[in-house]
């Protein structure tokens, strides 16, 4: 997820201001305009002014990041053959964005879906933010794309009316035609392109939009075939790993096993003997903070991947270890436990929690630990670079083509406008591919070697040299008086993402927005705080980020409280949330709200309770349970969407559990592609199962101990129960979809296990606990 | 020189005999439909058919494919209309799509042997194929649908 945009309120406000000012359309296909630019005409091209955001906030950077740049445009092209080309500027990584963004345009503009074509945008700040993370492609571009489409529709309609010499309001757009029903005439969009090109773009205020009952796709239960579905079925797709260039060589890199260590010496004699090896190249050492810099090491360049990986095994490298050699997960856990005890950095404060906890008769305390995680997208990072005629071309499975462009430029000394980033399909991203270190490696090698180079990351490379989701120690304490929770204290210690950009960062910052300070229960005394934590790896963001650990702890703890009070966990959740209201945290915390305006996207308790009630209804929570079947529940708002989950387990005679059913209910407001929202919820549930059962990165002597899917396991088909997804639809502004399904899964599973067995698991993962029946 | 028969066509390759078939396909023959995910027979992304048997090409030396017939995703059908490929499209099974060549090859091999697999049959035939995006529920559904279609035709 990108953080960078939401991290600090000032950035977010600045952004919104810019968005308001700059979000105007202009007709770049006006003949004069095009003539001036020397561009041929022939299609109606609409530009959109959208904000771009620098990849790293100044605040986090040792040295200033690139400036915020604001310039046009997401383009829509309408050609004379009726094709409406939507230039998708966000990366496709399985969320369906190459299908969903065009659906917004097709709906508002009234395009026959068969006339839609999709073009992938290059990395370019003129498109506005291309950082495909933070679950916000639809959230941020729903309105701008509708405006672009409505403008185009208005212009085509005006062009037709002019031609027919009738009033504009007698003409309507329908299925790629403008129709004049009074006279039964119609003209296709393509036939109107020439005339529309000479018109002024209408003022934004003058635009009219479709009303919800006129939508063809938006908020409709209509499955659209994925734009890449057929190519995927035939193996015709082009992912990062699939790029081939004339004269290209393949490189794999032996990176320092302990971060920031240096190559002391190396012997490549044996490696060079492997048939197909072309060259062995030492890369510059990485100095901290890591940013998106390559890690250094020794690159083996060969004719093919096999030769490169075989030769790499034969390298003999002596490392000059960095201080991180001292790091071990066991020591780290102890240190985090200590620092979360006092947690001096207060992030949310309401009432007097210390006094309330001191005075209470019933004080409940629980400690939770979640390990580091790695993304493990099925396609590891992959990049191919070619330096030709002064231009650096890079093809890669990147979530962030613009920060890739900037970082490649900075690290190779090539001007940004001479760096072209081509976004391939991504074989999964989950946040890993937001970090362009792998593109830089390819660019450096291509520039140095003079031929195209594809850098392959093996699975081992991906698991051992990632940007990790940080381990987290959490201490929760509550006071109960007269059957009511009167105080809630949530202390965390976890290495911050900020440490990747600033070596001195020891406290979480924006991570607190994710499931910590946004705790929605109506409790008079609240304290959320962080303790210091040292990072010994690059820390990054992974699907739903710190919501994963914060909600595992908070969602388990609230269930613990329900059991202490002998209350039904679902009823207790509703009771704790309390009245329908918009939660106002302004007096208690600096809340980022995922970069959104809190008025437009409030923390709405009615919607949170709505998904809980619906999940209870769908699962039959209040009915008599089947014999030996037990349920757990959890709910959370993240990325401006609400998700509740009920998990049902069955219990075997030997007190083990089997996952039987997962019910997911989401409310992310207006939905563009309902079928893809469902698929994201299914995927999120399974991502959550991986976290609960298997996900664990540990280190010893500063080195990651896991290496591939045998010891970094992820969910397989046999781990997956029936998943029932229910997406609530309404006309609220669209919320995020890719991530919000993940957080409630872990607590709901653990709450169900507790209901079944009486065993409370406060540490993940569970695979060593012998709790799941095989 | 090693001669391989891939999707019915003979290819001459000048590669080390121990090079895994996966890299021979991808890097030498430029057939990139077969994917890499682990290189250790753990994920199934590289699944091809070797004389009809689902096989992990990442650990299969090219020399072991001599005199055998290899089918890759590119050769599963001419038009992308194998019942498995059709069901995958009808149900929008893929998310990112990266694992799906391997998933479909495993599914097609299952259906070739078992015309109407149960959920249990599907789980055991497909458990070697990881999908990190989590498309397993749809994979199950699509295999059932493909089975129906296959038996109807
Ligand atoms: S790449 Fe062959 S099984 Fe994973
Ligand atoms: S669809 Fe992405 S890994 Fe399976």
XYZ file of N, CA and C in Angstrom, chain A residues 192-290:
297
model
N -18.715 10.861 -35.258
C -18.784 12.200 -34.680
C -17.433 12.724 -34.218
N -16.422 11.881 -34.333
C -15.106 12.259 -33.820
C -14.616 13.578 -34.410
N -14.710 13.708 -35.718
C -14.196 14.910 -36.375
C -14.841 16.173 -35.841
N -16.148 16.141 -35.701
C -16.857 17.335 -35.233
C -16.606 17.595 -33.759
N -16.570 16.534 -33.006
C -16.369 16.709 -31.560
C -15.013 17.322 -31.270
N -14.047 17.039 -32.130
C -12.697 17.545 -31.901
C -12.611 19.058 -31.932
N -13.555 19.703 -32.608
C -13.503 21.155 -32.697
C -14.213 21.858 -31.553
N -14.793 21.108 -30.660
C -15.577 21.714 -29.582
C -14.732 21.993 -28.353
N -15.204 22.946 -27.600
C -14.602 23.230 -26.297
C -14.987 22.109 -25.332
N -14.073 21.806 -24.443
C -14.439 20.856 -23.383
C -15.394 21.565 -22.425
N -16.516 20.945 -22.109
C -17.458 21.606 -21.209
C -16.848 21.844 -19.828
N -17.319 22.855 -19.183
C -16.881 23.132 -17.815
C -17.348 21.994 -16.904
N -16.524 21.697 -15.935
C -16.849 20.588 -15.035
C -18.217 20.791 -14.377
N -18.488 22.041 -13.996
C -19.742 22.315 -13.288
C -20.944 22.059 -14.187
N -20.719 22.113 -15.489
C -21.861 21.961 -16.393
C -22.144 20.503 -16.747
N -21.256 19.624 -16.318
C -21.433 18.219 -16.709
C -22.633 17.591 -16.025
N -23.302 16.716 -16.752
C -24.334 15.938 -16.074
C -23.883 14.477 -16.093
N -24.216 13.801 -15.051
C -23.782 12.409 -14.901
C -24.979 11.489 -14.917
N -24.698 10.257 -15.230
C -25.757 9.257 -15.149
C -26.235 9.144 -13.706
N -27.479 8.857 -13.532
C -27.958 8.596 -12.175
C -27.847 7.090 -11.940
N -27.783 6.703 -10.655
C -27.534 5.293 -10.351
C -28.442 4.306 -11.096
N -29.705 4.686 -11.344
C -30.563 3.684 -12.006
C -30.249 3.551 -13.501
N -29.392 4.444 -14.008
C -29.009 4.331 -15.428
C -27.721 3.545 -15.652
N -27.072 3.143 -14.576
C -25.779 2.466 -14.744
C -25.918 1.110 -15.435
N -24.944 0.827 -16.298
C -24.886 -0.491 -16.937
C -24.038 -1.468 -16.140
N -22.955 -0.958 -15.564
C -22.028 -1.824 -14.829
C -21.962 -1.464 -13.351
N -21.839 -0.178 -13.101
C -21.615 0.277 -11.731
C -22.781 -0.152 -10.850
N -22.455 -0.766 -9.739
C -23.451 -1.273 -8.783
C -24.402 -2.311 -9.381
N -23.993 -2.918 -10.488
C -24.828 -3.966 -11.089
C -24.155 -5.318 -10.898
N -24.957 -6.340 -10.869
C -24.406 -7.685 -10.737
C -24.249 -8.276 -12.137
N -23.217 -7.795 -12.833
C -23.035 -8.213 -14.214
C -21.580 -8.636 -14.387
N -21.358 -9.867 -14.752
C -19.975 -10.301 -14.925
C -19.436 -9.901 -16.291
N -18.305 -9.246 -16.283
C -17.631 -8.875 -17.520
C -16.394 -9.756 -17.651
N -16.186 -10.329 -18.830
C -14.995 -11.164 -19.025
C -13.743 -10.311 -18.858
N -12.769 -10.831 -18.143
C -11.526 -10.095 -17.922
C -10.878 -9.741 -19.254
N -10.364 -8.531 -19.366
C -9.786 -8.150 -20.660
C -8.590 -9.039 -21.014
N -7.921 -9.564 -20.020
C -6.780 -10.450 -20.300
C -7.124 -11.927 -20.138
N -8.426 -12.219 -19.957
C -8.831 -13.588 -19.631
C -8.436 -14.611 -20.683
N -8.642 -14.273 -21.936
C -8.336 -15.237 -22.991
C -6.824 -15.444 -23.126
N -6.085 -14.368 -23.046
C -4.624 -14.490 -23.139
C -4.073 -15.333 -21.990
N -4.637 -15.138 -20.816
C -4.179 -15.937 -19.677
C -4.503 -17.408 -19.935
N -5.701 -17.663 -20.423
C -6.104 -19.053 -20.662
C -5.199 -19.727 -21.688
N -4.625 -18.940 -22.601
C -3.790 -19.524 -23.654
C -2.297 -19.381 -23.398
N -1.937 -18.795 -22.277
C -0.516 -18.613 -21.979
C 0.137 -17.552 -22.850
N -0.663 -16.592 -23.304
C -0.154 -15.551 -24.209
C 0.228 -14.250 -23.538
N 0.178 -14.233 -22.244
C 0.357 -12.969 -21.538
C 1.819 -12.590 -21.432
N 2.049 -11.335 -21.122
C 3.414 -10.890 -20.927
C 3.580 -10.345 -19.510
N 4.189 -11.153 -18.686
C 4.521 -10.728 -17.325
C 5.957 -10.194 -17.333
N 6.408 -9.725 -16.181
C 7.780 -9.215 -16.094
C 8.799 -10.246 -16.536
N 8.581 -11.476 -16.138
C 9.546 -12.536 -16.430
C 9.564 -12.901 -17.919
N 8.527 -12.521 -18.640
C 8.380 -12.990 -20.028
C 9.062 -12.110 -21.068
N 9.612 -10.986 -20.643
C 10.190 -10.054 -21.623
C 11.438 -10.671 -22.265
N 11.495 -10.593 -23.568
C 12.673 -11.052 -24.320
C 13.092 -9.917 -25.236
N 14.368 -9.604 -25.265
C 14.873 -8.588 -26.193
C 15.982 -9.202 -27.027
N 16.156 -8.646 -28.191
C 17.229 -9.089 -29.080
C 18.580 -8.929 -28.361
N 19.355 -9.993 -28.310
C 20.689 -9.908 -27.702
C 20.693 -9.862 -26.186
N 19.557 -10.167 -25.605
C 19.410 -10.062 -24.149
C 20.172 -11.167 -23.403
N 20.735 -10.809 -22.264
C 21.341 -11.791 -21.366
C 20.550 -11.814 -20.057
N 20.744 -12.897 -19.323
C 20.015 -13.059 -18.062
C 20.987 -12.914 -16.898
N 20.564 -12.166 -15.879
C 21.424 -12.013 -14.702
C 20.719 -12.490 -13.446
N 21.467 -13.155 -12.580
C 21.018 -13.338 -11.198
C 22.111 -12.756 -10.315
N 21.703 -12.336 -9.131
C 22.638 -11.600 -8.279
C 22.770 -12.315 -6.933
N 24.021 -12.466 -6.487
C 24.253 -12.951 -5.122
C 24.304 -11.723 -4.226
N 23.209 -11.503 -3.494
C 23.125 -10.296 -2.671
C 23.615 -10.603 -1.256
N 24.037 -9.576 -0.514
C 24.525 -9.832 0.843
C 23.451 -10.513 1.692
N 23.768 -11.634 2.315
C 22.770 -12.347 3.110
C 22.333 -11.553 4.342
N 23.192 -10.633 4.774
C 22.842 -9.735 5.879
C 22.837 -8.337 5.287
N 21.765 -7.619 5.515
C 21.627 -6.334 4.838
C 22.767 -5.380 5.197
N 23.166 -4.582 4.213
C 24.213 -3.564 4.340
C 25.603 -4.157 4.548
N 25.758 -5.459 4.371
C 27.096 -6.054 4.394
C 27.760 -5.806 3.044
N 29.086 -5.910 3.052
C 29.828 -5.611 1.818
C 30.590 -6.842 1.342
N 30.884 -6.837 0.068
C 31.730 -7.905 -0.474
C 33.170 -7.595 -0.064
N 33.781 -8.520 0.682
C 35.182 -8.311 1.058
C 36.060 -8.805 -0.099
N 35.755 -10.007 -0.547
C 36.482 -10.546 -1.703
C 35.627 -11.628 -2.329
N 35.905 -11.943 -3.572
C 35.176 -13.057 -4.165
C 36.016 -13.752 -5.225
N 35.687 -15.010 -5.438
C 36.423 -15.829 -6.394
C 35.403 -16.428 -7.360
N 35.501 -16.046 -8.613
C 34.510 -16.485 -9.606
C 35.076 -17.524 -10.563
N 36.215 -18.077 -10.230
C 36.863 -19.007 -11.164
C 35.944 -20.153 -11.576
N 35.361 -20.786 -10.593
C 34.491 -21.935 -10.890
C 33.217 -21.481 -11.608
N 32.696 -20.365 -11.160
C 31.458 -19.849 -11.758
C 31.648 -19.582 -13.247
N 32.793 -19.034 -13.580
C 33.050 -18.679 -14.985
C 33.149 -19.897 -15.895
N 33.407 -21.046 -15.297
C 33.538 -22.260 -16.108
C 32.196 -22.817 -16.564
N 31.123 -22.341 -15.949
C 29.802 -22.855 -16.342
C 29.486 -22.399 -17.763
N 29.089 -23.344 -18.590
C 28.807 -23.028 -19.986
C 27.657 -22.022 -20.083
N 27.880 -20.979 -20.827
C 26.828 -19.974 -20.993
C 27.041 -18.729 -20.157
N 28.008 -18.769 -19.242
C 28.256 -17.571 -18.428
C 28.977 -16.530 -19.279
N 28.522 -15.303 -19.210
C 29.052 -14.244 -20.046
C 29.953 -13.304 -19.253
N 29.521 -12.968 -18.055
C 30.298 -12.008 -17.270
C 29.909 -12.110 -15.798
N 30.825 -11.655 -14.951
C 30.562 -11.574 -13.515
C 30.838 -10.121 -13.140
N 29.862 -9.493 -12.503
C 29.975 -8.054 -12.255
C 29.726 -7.750 -10.787
N 30.643 -7.028 -10.186
C 30.416 -6.617 -8.798
C 29.592 -5.329 -8.778
N 28.550 -5.318 -7.957
C 27.687 -4.134 -7.860
C 28.126 -3.282 -6.678
N 27.747 -2.009 -6.713
C 28.093 -1.123 -5.598
C 27.424 -1.596 -4.320
N 28.127 -1.369 -3.211
C 27.522 -1.698 -1.918
C 26.363 -0.758 -1.627
N 25.422 -1.250 -0.861
C 24.285 -0.419 -0.464
C 24.621 0.250 0.866
N 24.396 1.557 0.920
C 24.558 2.229 2.211
C 23.180 2.576 2.753
N 23.047 2.454 4.060
C 21.740 2.698 4.675
C 21.494 4.196 4.784
N 20.223 4.640 4.814
C 19.000 3.829 4.709
C 18.801 3.242 3.313
N 18.114 2.147 3.250
C 18.036 1.410 1.980
C 17.205 2.052 0.878
